[in-house]
Amino acid sequence: MKYGIVLTYTVTERWLALSREQRNAMREAHLEPAFAAYADRVRARFFDAEAFSGRFSDFVVLETEDLGAYYFLIEALRDTPVIAEGYLTFGEIFLGVEDGFQAYEQAGRGGQAQGDEARSR
């Protein structure tokens, strides 16, 4: 199954107080390597939202078939100075299954229906 994850986050005043050169250097030194380490299992697309939402400044859309790799990516990000030192905070996380209803139907309307038949024998 392929999972879609929307991870909202906010860059803090501490991040915004850095020059753009400093921000780029931190991103290149800490965030990009973390994403690169899992790029073969977790696809990431980044979006700016500060002009459209007051709840968060940005979000990333992640796609994966490996929730373990996603979890390890988040742990790796949390270990970076960008998050550990308060430059960025995670917000809400939304998770969904791509075409989950189709997988359910292809499995014979799910394990529940198959389990009911087996128990009635």
PDB file of C-alpha atoms in Angstrom:
ATOM      1  CA  MET A   1       0.000   0.000   0.000  1.00  0.00           C
ATOM      2  CA  LYS A   2       1.165   3.515  -0.745  1.00  0.00           C
ATOM      3  CA  TYR A   3       0.744   6.076   2.018  1.00  0.00           C
ATOM      4  CA  GLY A   4       0.394   9.828   1.594  1.00  0.00           C
ATOM      5  CA  ILE A   5       1.448  11.965   4.526  1.00  0.00           C
ATOM      6  CA  VAL A   6       0.989  15.707   4.913  1.00  0.00           C
ATOM      7  CA  LEU A   7       3.308  17.025   7.593  1.00  0.00           C
ATOM      8  CA  THR A   8       2.678  20.631   8.568  1.00  0.00           C
ATOM      9  CA  TYR A   9       5.411  22.646  10.210  1.00  0.00           C
ATOM     10  CA  THR A  10       6.239  26.173  11.251  1.00  0.00           C
ATOM     11  CA  VAL A  11       9.538  27.944  11.036  1.00  0.00           C
ATOM     12  CA  THR A  12      10.053  30.002  14.160  1.00  0.00           C
ATOM     13  CA  GLU A  13      11.167  33.567  14.688  1.00  0.00           C
ATOM     14  CA  ARG A  14      14.585  32.165  15.489  1.00  0.00           C
ATOM     15  CA  TRP A  15      14.806  30.767  11.927  1.00  0.00           C
ATOM     16  CA  LEU A  16      13.491  33.964  10.378  1.00  0.00           C
ATOM     17  CA  ALA A  17      16.093  36.007  12.269  1.00  0.00           C
ATOM     18  CA  LEU A  18      18.860  34.181  10.383  1.00  0.00           C
ATOM     19  CA  SER A  19      20.068  35.573   7.090  1.00  0.00           C
ATOM     20  CA  ARG A  20      18.955  33.709   3.980  1.00  0.00           C
ATOM     21  CA  GLU A  21      22.549  32.516   3.564  1.00  0.00           C
ATOM     22  CA  GLN A  22      22.533  31.055   7.094  1.00  0.00           C
ATOM     23  CA  ARG A  23      19.161  29.376   6.497  1.00  0.00           C
ATOM     24  CA  ASN A  24      20.384  27.850   3.246  1.00  0.00           C
ATOM     25  CA  ALA A  25      23.558  26.608   4.934  1.00  0.00           C
ATOM     26  CA  MET A  26      21.559  24.947   7.739  1.00  0.00           C
ATOM     27  CA  ARG A  27      19.139  23.397   5.263  1.00  0.00           C
ATOM     28  CA  GLU A  28      22.012  22.026   3.178  1.00  0.00           C
ATOM     29  CA  ALA A  29      23.980  20.781   6.190  1.00  0.00           C
ATOM     30  CA  HIS A  30      21.145  19.191   8.164  1.00  0.00           C
ATOM     31  CA  LEU A  31      17.799  18.804   6.400  1.00  0.00           C
ATOM     32  CA  GLU A  32      18.865  17.776   2.910  1.00  0.00           C
ATOM     33  CA  PRO A  33      21.088  14.906   4.141  1.00  0.00           C
ATOM     34  CA  ALA A  34      18.254  13.535   6.292  1.00  0.00           C
ATOM     35  CA  PHE A  35      15.840  13.517   3.356  1.00  0.00           C
ATOM     36  CA  ALA A  36      18.524  12.119   1.033  1.00  0.00           C
ATOM     37  CA  ALA A  37      19.132   9.172   3.379  1.00  0.00           C
ATOM     38  CA  TYR A  38      15.525   8.030   2.867  1.00  0.00           C
ATOM     39  CA  ALA A  39      14.917   9.271  -0.688  1.00  0.00           C
ATOM     40  CA  ASP A  40      14.830   5.729  -2.054  1.00  0.00           C
ATOM     41  CA  ARG A  41      11.834   4.951   0.214  1.00  0.00           C
ATOM     42  CA  VAL A  42      10.193   8.304   0.990  1.00  0.00           C
ATOM     43  CA  ARG A  43       9.372  10.859  -1.706  1.00  0.00           C
ATOM     44  CA  ALA A  44       9.073  14.463  -0.500  1.00  0.00           C
ATOM     45  CA  ARG A  45       7.572  17.619  -2.028  1.00  0.00           C
ATOM     46  CA  PHE A  46       7.721  20.924  -0.169  1.00  0.00           C
ATOM     47  CA  PHE A  47       5.136  23.701  -0.114  1.00  0.00           C
ATOM     48  CA  ASP A  48       5.072  27.216   1.352  1.00  0.00           C
ATOM     49  CA  ALA A  49       1.816  28.107   3.073  1.00  0.00           C
ATOM     50  CA  GLU A  50       2.481  31.195   5.176  1.00  0.00           C
ATOM     51  CA  ALA A  51       0.568  33.429   2.758  1.00  0.00           C
ATOM     52  CA  PHE A  52      -2.491  31.150   2.961  1.00  0.00           C
ATOM     53  CA  SER A  53      -2.658  29.870   6.527  1.00  0.00           C
ATOM     54  CA  GLY A  54      -2.071  31.236   9.988  1.00  0.00           C
ATOM     55  CA  ARG A  55      -1.861  27.742  11.509  1.00  0.00           C
ATOM     56  CA  PHE A  56       1.460  26.728   9.921  1.00  0.00           C
ATOM     57  CA  SER A  57       4.043  28.223   7.599  1.00  0.00           C
ATOM     58  CA  ASP A  58       4.873  25.243   5.405  1.00  0.00           C
ATOM     59  CA  PHE A  59       4.028  21.639   4.686  1.00  0.00           C
ATOM     60  CA  VAL A  60       5.658  18.662   3.065  1.00  0.00           C
ATOM     61  CA  VAL A  61       3.808  15.934   1.186  1.00  0.00           C
ATOM     62  CA  LEU A  62       5.489  12.586   1.685  1.00  0.00           C
ATOM     63  CA  GLU A  63       4.751   9.367  -0.199  1.00  0.00           C
ATOM     64  CA  THR A  64       5.964   5.963   0.918  1.00  0.00           C
ATOM     65  CA  GLU A  65       5.169   2.285   0.987  1.00  0.00           C
ATOM     66  CA  ASP A  66       7.410   1.893   4.032  1.00  0.00           C
ATOM     67  CA  LEU A  67       6.048   3.507   7.193  1.00  0.00           C
ATOM     68  CA  GLY A  68       9.180   2.416   9.036  1.00  0.00           C
ATOM     69  CA  ALA A  69      11.332   4.512   6.685  1.00  0.00           C
ATOM     70  CA  TYR A  70       8.971   7.451   7.212  1.00  0.00           C
ATOM     71  CA  TYR A  71       9.266   7.054  10.980  1.00  0.00           C
ATOM     72  CA  PHE A  72      13.068   6.887  10.808  1.00  0.00           C
ATOM     73  CA  LEU A  73      13.115  10.007   8.606  1.00  0.00           C
ATOM     74  CA  ILE A  74      11.136  11.911  11.234  1.00  0.00           C
ATOM     75  CA  GLU A  75      13.499  10.704  13.969  1.00  0.00           C
ATOM     76  CA  ALA A  76      16.515  11.769  11.871  1.00  0.00           C
ATOM     77  CA  LEU A  77      14.954  15.199  11.356  1.00  0.00           C
ATOM     78  CA  ARG A  78      14.250  15.558  15.083  1.00  0.00           C
ATOM     79  CA  ASP A  79      17.938  14.891  15.748  1.00  0.00           C
ATOM     80  CA  THR A  80      19.021  17.835  13.577  1.00  0.00           C
ATOM     81  CA  PRO A  81      19.805  21.230  15.136  1.00  0.00           C
ATOM     82  CA  VAL A  82      17.057  22.734  12.971  1.00  0.00           C
ATOM     83  CA  ILE A  83      14.407  21.007  15.070  1.00  0.00           C
ATOM     84  CA  ALA A  84      16.307  20.207  18.274  1.00  0.00           C
ATOM     85  CA  GLU A  85      17.296  23.858  18.712  1.00  0.00           C
ATOM     86  CA  GLY A  86      13.860  25.279  17.945  1.00  0.00           C
ATOM     87  CA  TYR A  87      14.207  26.679  14.433  1.00  0.00           C
ATOM     88  CA  LEU A  88      11.302  24.576  13.176  1.00  0.00           C
ATOM     89  CA  THR A  89       8.378  22.870  14.910  1.00  0.00           C
ATOM     90  CA  PHE A  90       6.183  20.094  13.564  1.00  0.00           C
ATOM     91  CA  GLY A  91       2.447  20.645  13.497  1.00  0.00           C
ATOM     92  CA  GLU A  92      -0.394  18.402  12.432  1.00  0.00           C
ATOM     93  CA  ILE A  93       0.228  15.231  10.471  1.00  0.00           C
ATOM     94  CA  PHE A  94      -2.348  13.760   8.105  1.00  0.00           C
ATOM     95  CA  LEU A  95      -1.985  10.201   6.829  1.00  0.00           C
ATOM     96  CA  GLY A  96      -3.951   8.452   4.114  1.00  0.00           C
ATOM     97  CA  VAL A  97      -3.787   5.366   1.942  1.00  0.00           C
ATOM     98  CA  GLU A  98      -3.701   5.865  -1.808  1.00  0.00           C
ATOM     99  CA  ASP A  99      -6.778   4.192  -3.303  1.00  0.00           C
ATOM    100  CA  GLY A 100      -7.282   2.228  -0.096  1.00  0.00           C
ATOM    101  CA  PHE A 101     -10.832   1.324  -1.021  1.00  0.00           C
ATOM    102  CA  GLN A 102      -9.528  -0.499  -4.098  1.00  0.00           C
ATOM    103  CA  ALA A 103      -7.082  -2.551  -2.036  1.00  0.00           C
ATOM    104  CA  TYR A 104      -9.927  -3.372   0.326  1.00  0.00           C
ATOM    105  CA  GLU A 105     -12.154  -4.522  -2.516  1.00  0.00           C
ATOM    106  CA  GLN A 106      -9.376  -6.517  -4.206  1.00  0.00           C
ATOM    107  CA  ALA A 107      -8.827  -8.361  -0.932  1.00  0.00           C
ATOM    108  CA  GLY A 108     -12.344  -9.741  -1.152  1.00  0.00           C
ATOM    109  CA  ARG A 109     -13.889  -6.788   0.705  1.00  0.00           C
ATOM    110  CA  GLY A 110     -11.266  -7.025   3.362  1.00  0.00           C
ATOM    111  CA  GLY A 111     -10.085  -9.564   5.870  1.00  0.00           C
ATOM    112  CA  GLN A 112     -13.231  -9.154   7.980  1.00  0.00           C
ATOM    113  CA  ALA A 113     -15.531 -10.665   5.328  1.00  0.00           C
ATOM    114  CA  GLN A 114     -13.103 -13.528   4.667  1.00  0.00           C
ATOM    115  CA  GLY A 115     -12.696 -14.158   8.388  1.00  0.00           C
ATOM    116  CA  ASP A 116     -16.486 -14.336   8.869  1.00  0.00           C
ATOM    117  CA  GLU A 117     -16.753 -17.006   6.160  1.00  0.00           C
ATOM    118  CA  ALA A 118     -13.983 -19.094   7.708  1.00  0.00           C
ATOM    119  CA  ARG A 119     -15.587 -18.955  11.172  1.00  0.00           C
ATOM    120  CA  SER A 120     -18.994 -20.056   9.840  1.00  0.00           C
ATOM    121  CA  ARG A 121     -17.583 -23.366   8.478  1.00  0.00           C
TER     122      ARG A 121
END
